[in-house]
Amino acid sequence: MNLIDGKAIAARINEETRERVLQLKRHGVTPGLAVVLVGDHPASIVYVRNKDRISQELGLYSRKVELPGTTSQADLLRLVDELNRDPQVHGILVQSPLPPQIDEPTVVRNLDPLKDVDGFHPLNVGKLAMGDPTALVPCTPRGCQRLLLESNVPISGAHVVVVGRSMLVGKPVALLLMQKGPGGDATVTVAHSRSRNLPEITRQADILIVAIGQAQFIRAEHVREGATVIDVGINRINSPSRPAGYRLVGDVAFDEVAEKAGAITPVPGGVGPMTIAMLMANTLQACRLQTGLHQPASPTNPSIIP
Ligand code: GUN
């Protein structure tokens, strides 16, 4: 079994990003990312801190905006509008979950699609579905694809089974891997919590991508011998022996699946670090789109545009 080291791969990609940021700076442009946190959701605080720290480490201009949990929708939309018009900001990420008084889809629709580094705006979702190389593609799906590419797992012609159908991961990763061209050309099946005979479906996978949000849901019986398993889940389970009182596990029962899989991502240290690396890459892409410095590495595949 080959352990896919997302942390090491992300570190390598971040080094490339640091170089590209320098190149852009030589053109007189500093790519800028604004991350907006509303309220004090504990996991979100950590995520936002990491995004801010890594963007600074890579030489980007980073703006962290923290708003109280009582912020009104109108105030948040005013902030989005300000950031949309701010030429120093090329990417905007509004961290979810948002408090209940705020309607997330409305916020997303009010982002400038060219600054939507999460790839959640309907225009970017549509562009991804159409195979438009200027689409900003959601970070976690891009991270999954890049992990496969960097690990030399053949995607073209492979049967990919995606478990989960969210707009955050399941749907976009399916669209991305079925696209024509490098990094795509897979045969994709999307299964979910209501799928009948799930183990029968998942056992057909050459590549199994799991984003269902249930701790250790995928067991050895779901996996064909030699398959590549990408575990997108991050779940806390009680573990009184740990200082924090919990530990993080994926949607895959790692120990038993690792015995059968050809390659597998760990949690933590698999997809997670790739998501942030792809956020940085998306911010560069957004910056290039906005400043006319866009040079697609591969016109057929948005995912490998640096
Ligand atoms: N919350 C958890 N993951 C994400 C993400 O990728 N983007 C945003 N905006 N919020 C999140």
Short mmCIF file of C-alpha atoms and ligand atoms in Angstrom, two decimals:
data_model
loop_
_atom_site.label_atom_id
_atom_site.label_comp_id
_atom_site.label_asym_id
_atom_site.label_seq_id
_atom_site.Cartn_x
_atom_site.Cartn_y
_atom_site.Cartn_z
CA MET A 1 0.00 0.00 0.00
CA ASN A 2 1.24 3.41 -1.00
CA LEU A 3 0.45 6.26 1.41
CA ILE A 4 -0.37 9.44 -0.51
CA ASP A 5 1.35 12.18 1.44
CA GLY A 6 -0.84 15.23 0.87
CA LYS A 7 1.21 17.32 3.23
CA ALA A 8 4.42 16.80 1.25
CA ILE A 9 2.71 17.28 -2.12
CA ALA A 10 1.00 20.47 -0.88
CA ALA A 11 4.34 21.79 0.38
CA ARG A 12 5.84 21.25 -3.07
CA ILE A 13 2.93 23.00 -4.78
CA ASN A 14 3.15 25.89 -2.32
CA GLU A 15 6.81 26.31 -3.27
CA GLU A 16 5.77 26.59 -6.93
CA THR A 17 3.13 29.12 -5.92
CA ARG A 18 5.72 31.16 -4.02
CA GLU A 19 7.81 31.33 -7.23
CA ARG A 20 4.79 32.36 -9.29
CA VAL A 21 3.88 35.06 -6.80
CA LEU A 22 7.40 36.44 -7.25
CA GLN A 23 6.96 36.41 -11.03
CA LEU A 24 3.69 38.33 -10.73
CA LYS A 25 5.33 40.80 -8.37
CA ARG A 26 7.98 41.42 -11.05
CA HIS A 27 5.06 42.42 -13.29
CA GLY A 28 4.07 44.87 -10.56
CA VAL A 29 1.11 42.82 -9.30
CA THR A 30 0.71 41.31 -5.83
CA PRO A 31 -2.05 38.69 -5.73
CA GLY A 32 -4.42 39.44 -2.86
CA LEU A 33 -6.79 37.20 -0.90
CA ALA A 34 -9.52 38.34 1.48
CA VAL A 35 -10.87 35.76 3.92
CA VAL A 36 -14.06 36.67 5.76
CA LEU A 37 -15.04 35.02 9.03
CA VAL A 38 -18.44 35.73 10.55
CA GLY A 39 -18.83 34.57 14.15
CA ASP A 40 -16.67 32.20 16.15
CA HIS A 41 -17.22 28.67 14.82
CA PRO A 42 -14.19 26.86 16.34
CA ALA A 43 -13.12 24.90 13.25
CA SER A 44 -13.61 27.99 11.04
CA ILE A 45 -11.33 30.05 13.28
CA VAL A 46 -8.56 27.49 12.72
CA TYR A 47 -9.20 27.26 8.95
CA VAL A 48 -9.21 31.04 8.50
CA ARG A 49 -6.03 31.42 10.56
CA ASN A 50 -4.30 28.80 8.39
CA LYS A 51 -5.41 30.40 5.14
CA ASP A 52 -4.20 33.80 6.32
CA ARG A 53 -0.87 32.40 7.53
CA ILE A 54 -0.12 30.41 4.40
CA SER A 55 -1.05 33.21 2.04
CA GLN A 56 1.38 35.48 3.91
CA GLU A 57 4.09 32.81 3.81
CA LEU A 58 3.72 32.56 0.04
CA GLY A 59 4.01 36.32 -0.43
CA LEU A 60 0.40 37.10 -1.19
CA TYR A 61 -1.36 40.14 0.18
CA SER A 62 -3.73 38.73 2.80
CA ARG A 63 -6.67 40.47 4.37
CA LYS A 64 -8.49 38.74 7.18
CA VAL A 65 -11.88 40.27 8.01
CA GLU A 66 -13.52 39.10 11.22
CA LEU A 67 -17.11 40.09 11.86
CA PRO A 68 -19.31 39.39 14.89
CA GLY A 69 -21.79 36.50 14.74
CA THR A 70 -24.61 39.06 14.91
CA THR A 71 -23.63 40.69 11.58
CA SER A 72 -26.66 41.33 9.37
CA GLN A 73 -26.95 40.07 5.84
CA ALA A 74 -27.02 43.66 4.56
CA ASP A 75 -23.73 44.45 6.32
CA LEU A 76 -22.07 41.33 4.95
CA LEU A 77 -23.28 42.15 1.43
CA ARG A 78 -21.87 45.67 1.82
CA LEU A 79 -18.49 44.16 2.74
CA VAL A 80 -18.63 41.79 -0.24
CA ASP A 81 -19.37 44.75 -2.50
CA GLU A 82 -16.41 46.67 -1.07
CA LEU A 83 -14.08 43.70 -1.62
CA ASN A 84 -15.48 43.18 -5.14
CA ARG A 85 -14.40 46.74 -5.97
CA ASP A 86 -11.04 46.64 -4.17
CA PRO A 87 -8.23 46.29 -6.75
CA GLN A 88 -5.81 44.89 -4.13
CA VAL A 89 -8.12 41.92 -3.57
CA HIS A 90 -8.19 39.27 -6.32
CA GLY A 91 -9.80 36.47 -4.34
CA ILE A 92 -12.61 36.53 -1.78
CA LEU A 93 -13.50 33.62 0.46
CA VAL A 94 -16.42 33.84 2.87
CA GLN A 95 -15.88 31.02 5.33
CA SER A 96 -18.85 28.76 5.91
CA PRO A 97 -20.86 27.88 7.95
CA LEU A 98 -22.49 31.30 8.27
CA PRO A 99 -24.83 32.29 11.12
CA PRO A 100 -28.55 31.55 10.56
CA GLN A 101 -29.59 35.15 9.79
CA ILE A 102 -27.41 35.04 6.67
CA ASP A 103 -28.45 33.32 3.46
CA GLU A 104 -25.28 31.78 2.07
CA PRO A 105 -26.42 31.36 -1.55
CA THR A 106 -27.28 35.08 -1.70
CA VAL A 107 -23.82 35.97 -0.43
CA VAL A 108 -22.18 33.68 -3.01
CA ARG A 109 -24.27 35.14 -5.85
CA ASN A 110 -23.11 38.62 -4.85
CA LEU A 111 -19.42 37.77 -5.15
CA ASP A 112 -17.67 38.95 -8.29
CA PRO A 113 -17.38 35.60 -10.14
CA LEU A 114 -13.80 36.52 -11.14
CA LYS A 115 -12.90 36.78 -7.42
CA ASP A 116 -14.81 33.67 -6.35
CA VAL A 117 -11.77 31.55 -5.36
CA ASP A 118 -14.06 28.93 -3.78
CA GLY A 119 -15.65 28.33 -7.20
CA PHE A 120 -19.13 28.38 -5.65
CA HIS A 121 -20.72 31.13 -7.79
CA PRO A 122 -23.29 29.76 -10.28
CA LEU A 123 -21.23 31.21 -13.15
CA ASN A 124 -18.17 29.20 -12.12
CA VAL A 125 -20.25 26.07 -11.49
CA GLY A 126 -21.67 26.47 -14.99
CA LYS A 127 -18.25 27.08 -16.53
CA LEU A 128 -16.90 23.93 -14.88
CA ALA A 129 -19.85 21.93 -16.22
CA MET A 130 -19.14 23.36 -19.69
CA GLY A 131 -15.40 22.72 -19.54
CA ASP A 132 -14.52 26.42 -19.79
CA PRO A 133 -10.83 26.76 -18.80
CA THR A 134 -11.46 30.13 -17.13
CA ALA A 135 -13.67 28.51 -14.48
CA LEU A 136 -12.56 28.93 -10.89
CA VAL A 137 -12.90 25.36 -9.62
CA PRO A 138 -13.62 24.49 -5.95
CA CYS A 139 -10.42 23.91 -4.00
CA THR A 140 -11.04 20.47 -2.54
CA PRO A 141 -11.97 18.85 -5.89
CA ARG A 142 -8.91 20.46 -7.45
CA GLY A 143 -6.87 19.10 -4.55
CA CYS A 144 -8.18 15.57 -5.12
CA GLN A 145 -7.37 15.74 -8.84
CA ARG A 146 -3.91 17.14 -8.20
CA LEU A 147 -3.16 14.40 -5.63
CA LEU A 148 -3.98 11.80 -8.27
CA LEU A 149 -1.87 13.57 -10.91
CA GLU A 150 1.11 14.03 -8.59
CA SER A 151 0.90 10.39 -7.46
CA ASN A 152 0.85 9.18 -11.08
CA VAL A 153 -2.49 7.45 -10.66
CA PRO A 154 -3.94 7.06 -14.18
CA ILE A 155 -7.21 9.01 -14.45
CA SER A 156 -7.96 8.68 -18.17
CA GLY A 157 -10.24 5.71 -18.73
CA ALA A 158 -10.32 4.84 -15.02
CA HIS A 159 -13.58 4.14 -13.23
CA VAL A 160 -13.91 6.79 -10.53
CA VAL A 161 -16.63 6.29 -7.94
CA VAL A 162 -17.47 9.41 -5.94
CA VAL A 163 -19.39 8.84 -2.71
CA GLY A 164 -21.19 12.09 -1.86
CA ARG A 165 -23.06 14.61 -3.99
CA SER A 166 -22.43 17.98 -2.34
CA MET A 167 -21.79 21.18 -4.27
CA LEU A 168 -18.60 21.50 -2.21
CA VAL A 169 -16.98 18.23 -3.28
CA GLY A 170 -19.06 15.40 -4.82
CA LYS A 171 -20.57 17.17 -7.82
CA PRO A 172 -17.57 19.32 -8.79
CA VAL A 173 -15.03 16.50 -8.42
CA ALA A 174 -17.21 14.33 -10.67
CA LEU A 175 -17.40 17.11 -13.29
CA LEU A 176 -13.67 17.74 -13.08
CA LEU A 177 -12.58 14.13 -13.57
CA MET A 178 -15.00 13.50 -16.44
CA GLN A 179 -13.77 16.53 -18.40
CA LYS A 180 -11.99 15.99 -21.67
CA GLY A 181 -8.23 16.21 -21.55
CA PRO A 182 -5.36 15.84 -19.09
CA GLY A 183 -6.53 15.15 -15.54
CA GLY A 184 -9.92 14.09 -16.88
CA ASP A 185 -11.38 11.45 -19.21
CA ALA A 186 -12.49 9.25 -16.32
CA THR A 187 -15.66 7.18 -16.24
CA VAL A 188 -17.43 8.67 -13.24
CA THR A 189 -20.15 7.19 -11.05
CA VAL A 190 -21.66 9.33 -8.30
CA ALA A 191 -23.12 7.42 -5.36
CA HIS A 192 -24.51 8.80 -2.09
CA SER A 193 -26.23 7.93 1.17
CA ARG A 194 -29.37 6.71 -0.63
CA SER A 195 -27.58 4.54 -3.18
CA ARG A 196 -28.72 0.91 -3.18
CA ASN A 197 -26.02 -1.77 -2.87
CA LEU A 198 -23.31 0.78 -2.19
CA PRO A 199 -20.49 -1.76 -1.60
CA GLU A 200 -21.22 -3.30 -4.99
CA ILE A 201 -20.88 0.11 -6.65
CA THR A 202 -17.78 1.22 -4.77
CA ARG A 203 -16.03 -2.12 -5.39
CA GLN A 204 -16.03 -1.26 -9.09
CA ALA A 205 -13.86 1.76 -8.48
CA ASP A 206 -10.29 2.06 -9.67
CA ILE A 207 -10.35 5.38 -7.81
CA LEU A 208 -12.71 5.83 -4.86
CA ILE A 209 -13.32 9.39 -3.66
CA VAL A 210 -15.23 9.61 -0.42
CA ALA A 211 -16.92 12.82 0.75
CA ILE A 212 -19.98 11.73 2.66
CA GLY A 213 -19.29 13.33 6.05
CA GLN A 214 -19.64 10.21 8.22
CA ALA A 215 -16.74 8.99 10.29
CA GLN A 216 -15.17 5.72 9.07
CA PHE A 217 -18.16 4.94 6.85
CA ILE A 218 -16.21 3.16 4.10
CA ARG A 219 -14.98 -0.26 5.20
CA ALA A 220 -12.82 -2.93 3.60
CA GLU A 221 -15.92 -4.50 2.01
CA HIS A 222 -16.43 -1.32 -0.06
CA VAL A 223 -13.00 -1.43 -1.68
CA ARG A 224 -11.52 -3.48 -4.50
CA GLU A 225 -8.03 -4.87 -3.99
CA GLY A 226 -5.50 -2.37 -5.35
CA ALA A 227 -7.87 0.60 -5.68
CA THR A 228 -6.78 4.18 -4.98
CA VAL A 229 -8.77 5.71 -2.11
CA ILE A 230 -9.07 9.48 -1.60
CA ASP A 231 -10.64 10.33 1.76
CA VAL A 232 -12.07 13.85 1.85
CA GLY A 233 -13.79 13.52 5.26
CA ILE A 234 -12.68 15.24 8.43
CA ASN A 235 -14.62 14.06 11.48
CA ARG A 236 -13.99 14.48 15.19
CA ILE A 237 -14.45 11.40 17.30
CA ASN A 238 -14.17 11.24 21.08
CA SER A 239 -10.83 10.05 22.31
CA PRO A 240 -10.45 10.67 26.05
CA SER A 241 -6.78 9.63 25.94
CA ARG A 242 -5.91 12.59 23.67
CA PRO A 243 -5.14 16.00 25.20
CA ALA A 244 -7.86 17.61 23.05
CA GLY A 245 -10.36 14.91 24.03
CA TYR A 246 -10.93 14.00 20.38
CA ARG A 247 -9.08 12.83 17.32
CA LEU A 248 -9.65 13.46 13.63
CA VAL A 249 -10.68 10.62 11.35
CA GLY A 250 -11.81 10.48 7.75
CA ASP A 251 -14.87 8.99 6.10
CA VAL A 252 -12.80 5.85 5.51
CA ALA A 253 -11.91 3.23 8.16
CA PHE A 254 -8.23 3.76 7.45
CA ASP A 255 -6.57 0.69 8.99
CA GLU A 256 -8.75 -1.96 7.39
CA VAL A 257 -9.02 -0.18 4.02
CA ALA A 258 -5.27 0.49 3.86
CA GLU A 259 -4.67 -3.27 3.87
CA LYS A 260 -6.64 -3.61 0.66
CA ALA A 261 -6.02 -0.35 -1.19
CA GLY A 262 -3.20 0.18 -3.67
CA ALA A 263 -2.86 3.78 -2.47
CA ILE A 264 -4.70 5.82 0.16
CA THR A 265 -4.72 9.31 1.65
CA PRO A 266 -4.44 9.67 5.43
CA VAL A 267 -6.56 11.99 7.61
CA PRO A 268 -5.14 14.35 8.63
CA GLY A 269 -2.37 14.99 6.10
CA GLY A 270 -4.14 13.91 2.91
CA VAL A 271 -6.66 16.11 1.12
CA GLY A 272 -6.73 18.85 3.80
CA PRO A 273 -3.37 20.50 3.05
CA MET A 274 -4.12 20.26 -0.69
CA THR A 275 -7.29 22.30 -0.26
CA ILE A 276 -5.33 25.28 1.05
CA ALA A 277 -2.64 24.84 -1.62
CA MET A 278 -5.36 24.95 -4.29
CA LEU A 279 -6.91 28.04 -2.69
CA MET A 280 -3.60 29.79 -3.17
CA ALA A 281 -3.38 28.54 -6.77
CA ASN A 282 -6.96 29.75 -7.39
CA THR A 283 -6.04 33.17 -6.02
CA LEU A 284 -3.18 33.36 -8.53
CA GLN A 285 -5.50 32.26 -11.31
CA ALA A 286 -8.05 34.90 -10.24
CA CYS A 287 -5.30 37.52 -10.17
CA ARG A 288 -4.18 36.58 -13.68
CA LEU A 289 -7.76 36.63 -14.98
CA GLN A 290 -8.26 40.11 -13.56
CA THR A 291 -4.95 41.60 -14.62
CA GLY A 292 -4.73 40.13 -18.12
CA LEU A 293 -1.68 38.03 -17.17
CA HIS A 294 -3.61 34.83 -17.81
CA GLN A 295 -1.52 32.10 -19.44
CA PRO A 296 -3.38 28.82 -19.40
CA ALA A 297 -0.95 25.92 -18.97
CA SER A 298 -3.49 23.65 -20.57
CA PRO A 299 -6.47 25.19 -22.31
CA THR A 300 -8.49 22.00 -21.95
CA ASN A 301 -8.02 21.65 -18.24
CA PRO A 302 -8.69 24.41 -15.71
CA SER A 303 -7.32 22.30 -12.90
CA ILE A 304 -3.72 22.52 -13.97
CA ILE A 305 -3.68 26.21 -14.73
CA PRO A 306 -1.12 27.37 -12.13
N1 GUN B 1 -15.77 25.75 5.20
C1 GUN B 1 -15.19 24.54 5.14
N2 GUN B 1 -14.56 24.38 3.97
C2 GUN B 1 -14.74 25.53 3.27
C3 GUN B 1 -14.31 25.97 1.99
O1 GUN B 1 -13.63 25.29 1.23
N3 GUN B 1 -14.70 27.23 1.66
C4 GUN B 1 -15.44 28.00 2.47
N4 GUN B 1 -15.80 29.22 2.04
N5 GUN B 1 -15.87 27.62 3.65
C5 GUN B 1 -15.51 26.39 4.05
#
